[in-house]
Short mmCIF file of C-alpha atoms in Angstrom, two decimals:
data_model
loop_
_atom_site.label_atom_id
_atom_site.label_comp_id
_atom_site.label_asym_id
_atom_site.label_seq_id
_atom_site.Cartn_x
_atom_site.Cartn_y
_atom_site.Cartn_z
CA UNK A 1 97.88 112.80 90.89
CA UNK A 2 98.67 109.11 90.58
CA UNK A 3 99.34 107.26 93.80
CA UNK A 4 101.85 104.48 94.32
CA UNK A 5 101.38 101.79 91.71
CA UNK A 6 102.49 98.19 91.89
CA UNK A 7 102.61 95.42 89.35
CA UNK A 8 101.50 92.77 88.90
CA UNK A 9 98.39 92.69 91.07
CA UNK A 10 98.49 88.95 91.55
CA UNK A 11 101.15 86.34 90.86
CA UNK A 12 101.28 82.58 91.20
CA UNK A 13 104.65 80.82 91.30
CA UNK A 14 105.95 77.41 92.29
CA UNK A 15 108.59 76.61 94.88
CA UNK A 16 112.12 77.29 93.71
CA UNK A 17 111.14 79.87 91.12
CA UNK A 18 112.18 83.49 91.10
CA UNK A 19 109.87 86.53 91.09
CA UNK A 20 110.21 90.25 90.40
CA UNK A 21 107.75 92.77 91.77
CA UNK A 22 107.60 96.37 90.61
CA UNK A 23 106.73 99.66 92.25
CA UNK A 24 106.34 103.20 90.93
CA UNK A 25 106.39 105.87 93.63
CA UNK A 26 104.42 109.07 93.74
CA UNK A 27 105.96 111.70 91.50
CA UNK A 28 108.65 113.61 93.40
CA UNK A 29 109.16 110.92 96.03
CA UNK A 30 112.69 109.60 96.22
CA UNK A 31 112.22 106.95 98.89
CA UNK A 32 110.71 103.51 98.37
CA UNK A 33 110.17 100.92 101.09
CA UNK A 34 109.05 97.33 100.75
CA UNK A 35 106.97 95.40 103.28
CA UNK A 36 105.74 91.80 103.43
CA UNK A 37 102.26 91.21 104.85
CA UNK A 38 101.48 87.59 105.59
CA UNK A 39 97.77 86.81 105.97
CA UNK A 40 96.56 87.77 109.42
CA UNK A 41 99.73 89.67 110.31
CA UNK A 42 100.90 93.24 110.12
CA UNK A 43 103.31 94.38 107.42
CA UNK A 44 106.96 93.55 108.07
CA UNK A 45 109.76 95.78 106.77
CA UNK A 46 112.02 94.34 104.07
CA UNK A 47 114.00 97.22 102.50
CA UNK A 48 114.22 100.96 102.12
CA UNK A 49 115.87 102.61 99.14
CA UNK A 50 116.58 106.31 98.82
CA UNK A 51 118.30 107.95 95.88
CA UNK A 52 119.09 104.47 94.53
CA UNK A 53 120.94 103.38 97.67
CA UNK A 54 119.84 100.85 100.25
CA UNK A 55 119.20 102.73 103.50
CA UNK A 56 117.73 99.95 105.58
CA UNK A 57 117.20 96.23 105.55
CA UNK A 58 114.88 94.09 107.64
CA UNK A 59 115.38 90.58 108.94
CA UNK A 60 114.95 88.74 105.65
CA UNK A 61 117.26 86.19 104.01
CA UNK A 62 119.59 87.02 101.14
CA UNK A 63 117.06 85.48 98.75
CA UNK A 64 115.37 88.89 98.95
CA UNK A 65 116.98 91.72 97.03
CA UNK A 66 115.87 95.04 95.62
CA UNK A 67 117.04 97.96 93.58
CA UNK A 68 115.95 101.46 92.72
CA UNK A 69 116.23 103.03 89.31
CA UNK A 70 117.13 106.63 88.30
CA UNK A 71 113.41 107.45 87.96
CA UNK A 72 112.98 106.21 91.60
CA UNK A 73 110.89 103.19 90.66
CA UNK A 74 111.92 100.00 92.38
CA UNK A 75 111.98 96.25 91.96
CA UNK A 76 111.87 93.58 94.63
CA UNK A 77 113.35 90.21 93.68
CA UNK A 78 112.86 86.98 95.54
CA UNK A 79 114.86 83.90 94.54
CA UNK A 80 114.31 80.24 95.36
CA UNK A 81 110.72 80.81 96.44
CA UNK A 82 109.39 78.99 99.48
CA UNK A 83 105.78 78.34 100.43
CA UNK A 84 106.27 80.77 103.30
CA UNK A 85 106.94 83.61 100.86
CA UNK A 86 103.24 83.66 100.00
CA UNK A 87 102.09 87.09 101.10
CA UNK A 88 100.93 90.54 100.07
CA UNK A 89 103.98 92.64 99.16
CA UNK A 90 103.51 96.33 99.80
CA UNK A 91 105.47 99.23 98.45
CA UNK A 92 105.47 102.61 100.16
CA UNK A 93 106.89 105.88 98.90
CA UNK A 94 107.78 109.04 100.76
CA UNK A 95 109.73 112.23 100.24
CA UNK A 96 112.49 111.46 102.75
CA UNK A 97 114.18 108.62 104.57
CA UNK A 98 112.41 108.90 107.92
CA UNK A 99 109.31 106.85 108.66
CA UNK A 100 107.97 110.08 110.16
CA UNK A 101 107.57 111.32 106.60
CA UNK A 102 104.11 110.24 105.54
CA UNK A 103 104.33 106.84 103.90
CA UNK A 104 102.03 106.34 100.91
CA UNK A 105 101.30 102.68 100.32
CA UNK A 106 100.39 100.99 97.09
CA UNK A 107 97.64 98.36 96.84
CA UNK A 108 100.19 95.54 96.92
CA UNK A 109 101.09 92.48 94.89
CA UNK A 110 99.56 89.23 96.08
CA UNK A 111 102.13 86.43 95.65
CA UNK A 112 101.04 82.83 95.96
CA UNK A 113 103.71 80.13 96.02
CA UNK A 114 102.51 76.59 95.29
CA UNK B 1 113.60 94.65 119.54
CA UNK B 2 110.71 96.98 118.97
CA UNK B 3 107.23 95.46 118.99
CA UNK B 4 103.57 96.46 118.92
CA UNK B 5 100.71 94.54 120.47
CA UNK B 6 97.13 95.39 119.61
CA UNK B 7 93.86 93.90 120.67
CA UNK B 8 92.73 90.82 118.85
CA UNK B 9 89.82 91.16 116.51
CA UNK B 10 87.51 91.01 114.91
CA UNK B 11 85.54 93.82 116.49
CA UNK B 12 81.90 94.16 115.48
CA UNK B 13 79.92 97.26 116.43
CA UNK B 14 76.63 98.87 115.57
CA UNK B 15 76.59 102.26 113.91
CA UNK B 16 77.07 105.16 116.38
CA UNK B 17 78.72 102.91 118.98
CA UNK B 18 81.91 103.94 120.80
CA UNK B 19 85.14 102.38 119.55
CA UNK B 20 88.32 101.56 121.40
CA UNK B 21 91.16 99.52 119.92
CA UNK B 22 93.97 98.93 122.39
CA UNK B 23 97.62 99.22 121.42
CA UNK B 24 100.72 98.85 123.57
CA UNK B 25 104.32 98.96 122.49
CA UNK B 26 107.86 98.00 123.46
CA UNK B 27 110.66 100.15 122.11
CA UNK B 28 114.04 101.57 122.94
CA UNK B 29 114.19 105.30 123.31
CA UNK B 30 111.22 107.45 122.43
CA UNK B 31 109.35 106.14 119.42
CA UNK B 32 106.79 107.92 117.30
CA UNK B 33 103.42 106.18 117.14
CA UNK B 34 100.94 105.77 114.32
CA UNK B 35 97.59 104.34 113.40
CA UNK B 36 97.20 103.16 109.82
CA UNK B 37 93.94 101.98 108.23
CA UNK B 38 93.40 99.53 105.39
CA UNK B 39 89.99 99.82 103.73
CA UNK B 40 88.81 96.85 101.66
CA UNK B 41 90.63 96.78 98.33
CA UNK B 42 92.80 99.80 99.14
CA UNK B 43 96.34 100.44 100.30
CA UNK B 44 97.34 101.31 103.84
CA UNK B 45 96.66 104.92 104.75
CA UNK B 46 97.99 106.97 107.63
CA UNK B 47 95.11 107.78 109.97
CA UNK B 48 96.92 109.71 112.70
CA UNK B 49 100.24 109.98 114.51
CA UNK B 50 101.90 111.30 117.65
CA UNK B 51 105.58 112.01 117.99
CA UNK B 52 106.07 112.58 121.71
CA UNK B 53 104.59 111.72 125.08
CA UNK B 54 101.15 113.19 125.84
CA UNK B 55 100.64 114.20 122.21
CA UNK B 56 97.17 113.50 120.87
CA UNK B 57 96.79 112.54 117.24
CA UNK B 58 93.39 113.04 115.63
CA UNK B 59 91.76 112.67 112.22
CA UNK B 60 88.27 111.91 110.87
CA UNK B 61 86.85 111.73 114.41
CA UNK B 62 89.47 109.23 115.56
CA UNK B 63 91.84 110.07 118.42
CA UNK B 64 94.79 108.46 120.16
CA UNK B 65 96.99 109.78 122.96
CA UNK B 66 100.66 108.83 123.40
CA UNK B 67 100.95 107.51 126.98
CA UNK B 68 104.58 106.95 127.86
CA UNK B 69 103.84 105.77 131.41
CA UNK B 70 101.65 102.92 130.16
CA UNK B 71 103.42 102.52 126.78
CA UNK B 72 100.06 102.75 125.06
CA UNK B 73 98.41 104.46 122.09
CA UNK B 74 94.76 103.37 122.13
CA UNK B 75 92.54 104.35 119.21
CA UNK B 76 89.10 105.81 120.01
CA UNK B 77 86.12 107.16 118.15
CA UNK B 78 82.95 108.38 119.76
CA UNK B 79 80.49 107.30 117.09
CA UNK B 80 81.49 104.85 114.36
CA UNK B 81 79.96 104.70 110.91
CA UNK B 82 79.57 101.83 108.46
CA UNK B 83 82.26 103.48 106.34
CA UNK B 84 84.77 102.99 109.20
CA UNK B 85 84.77 99.23 108.55
CA UNK B 86 88.41 98.38 107.85
CA UNK B 87 91.55 96.85 109.33
CA UNK B 88 93.38 99.14 111.75
CA UNK B 89 97.11 98.84 112.40
CA UNK B 90 99.07 100.37 115.23
CA UNK B 91 102.72 101.08 114.35
CA UNK B 92 105.86 102.73 115.65
CA UNK B 93 109.16 104.07 114.44
CA UNK B 94 112.13 105.34 116.34
CA UNK B 95 115.41 104.66 118.00
CA UNK B 96 118.14 103.75 115.60
CA UNK B 97 115.77 102.46 112.96
CA UNK B 98 113.57 105.43 112.19
CA UNK B 99 113.55 104.51 108.52
CA UNK B 100 111.06 101.69 109.08
CA UNK B 101 107.65 101.11 110.61
CA UNK B 102 107.01 98.25 113.02
CA UNK B 103 103.36 97.19 112.84
CA UNK B 104 100.99 95.32 115.08
CA UNK B 105 98.95 92.44 113.69
CA UNK B 106 95.93 94.58 112.85
CA UNK B 107 92.36 94.66 114.12
CA UNK B 108 89.41 94.09 111.80
CA UNK B 109 86.51 96.41 112.56
CA UNK B 110 83.07 95.75 111.12
CA UNK B 111 80.33 98.32 111.69
CA UNK B 112 76.77 97.21 111.04
CA UNK B 113 73.94 99.63 110.18
#
């Protein structure tokens, strides 16, 4: 069975640009969560979506937004990029909304902002 | 808010050595605790978890016990292998925000043959 997939693998943008990251969950999983992992730090929660509705939001500015599609895939959008947005963006899928449900993480998208 | 503190790395050990990675937490209520592992080039994987005080999580020879009195969840393994080289993250969930994981900064473990 395919695991969580994310695209693209790597991305280079300049300050002020906008970026869209994509995530496909494991088949049958209805929950997708997004995390930001800055180099040398642990992942930090950005959003959770379940059944196409936002169920949780972390302490990130409104420049960050996300959505979930009917097939449960998800996109993370970041507007007006800053140098500090450079990070590995992780997507995790699970069957339910609780973090107690095993979270399956994708390999991530490495975003570099110049 | 909730937070996790884990020992600074990197940790370098010889094969068959004993491993301990310390983890302490601050949380409201009674969180559930996790260890995740990130092997080179791979996504984060759940290694083990414990959902209540005195529970012991175990997997692949790794163990951690939920100690409420010391707010700790230290990771141990009796005999490490080269294949255990990875970054290890302690994490928690609970209280009113059980939809998210709060992670520590991670500890890089390198095991030499």
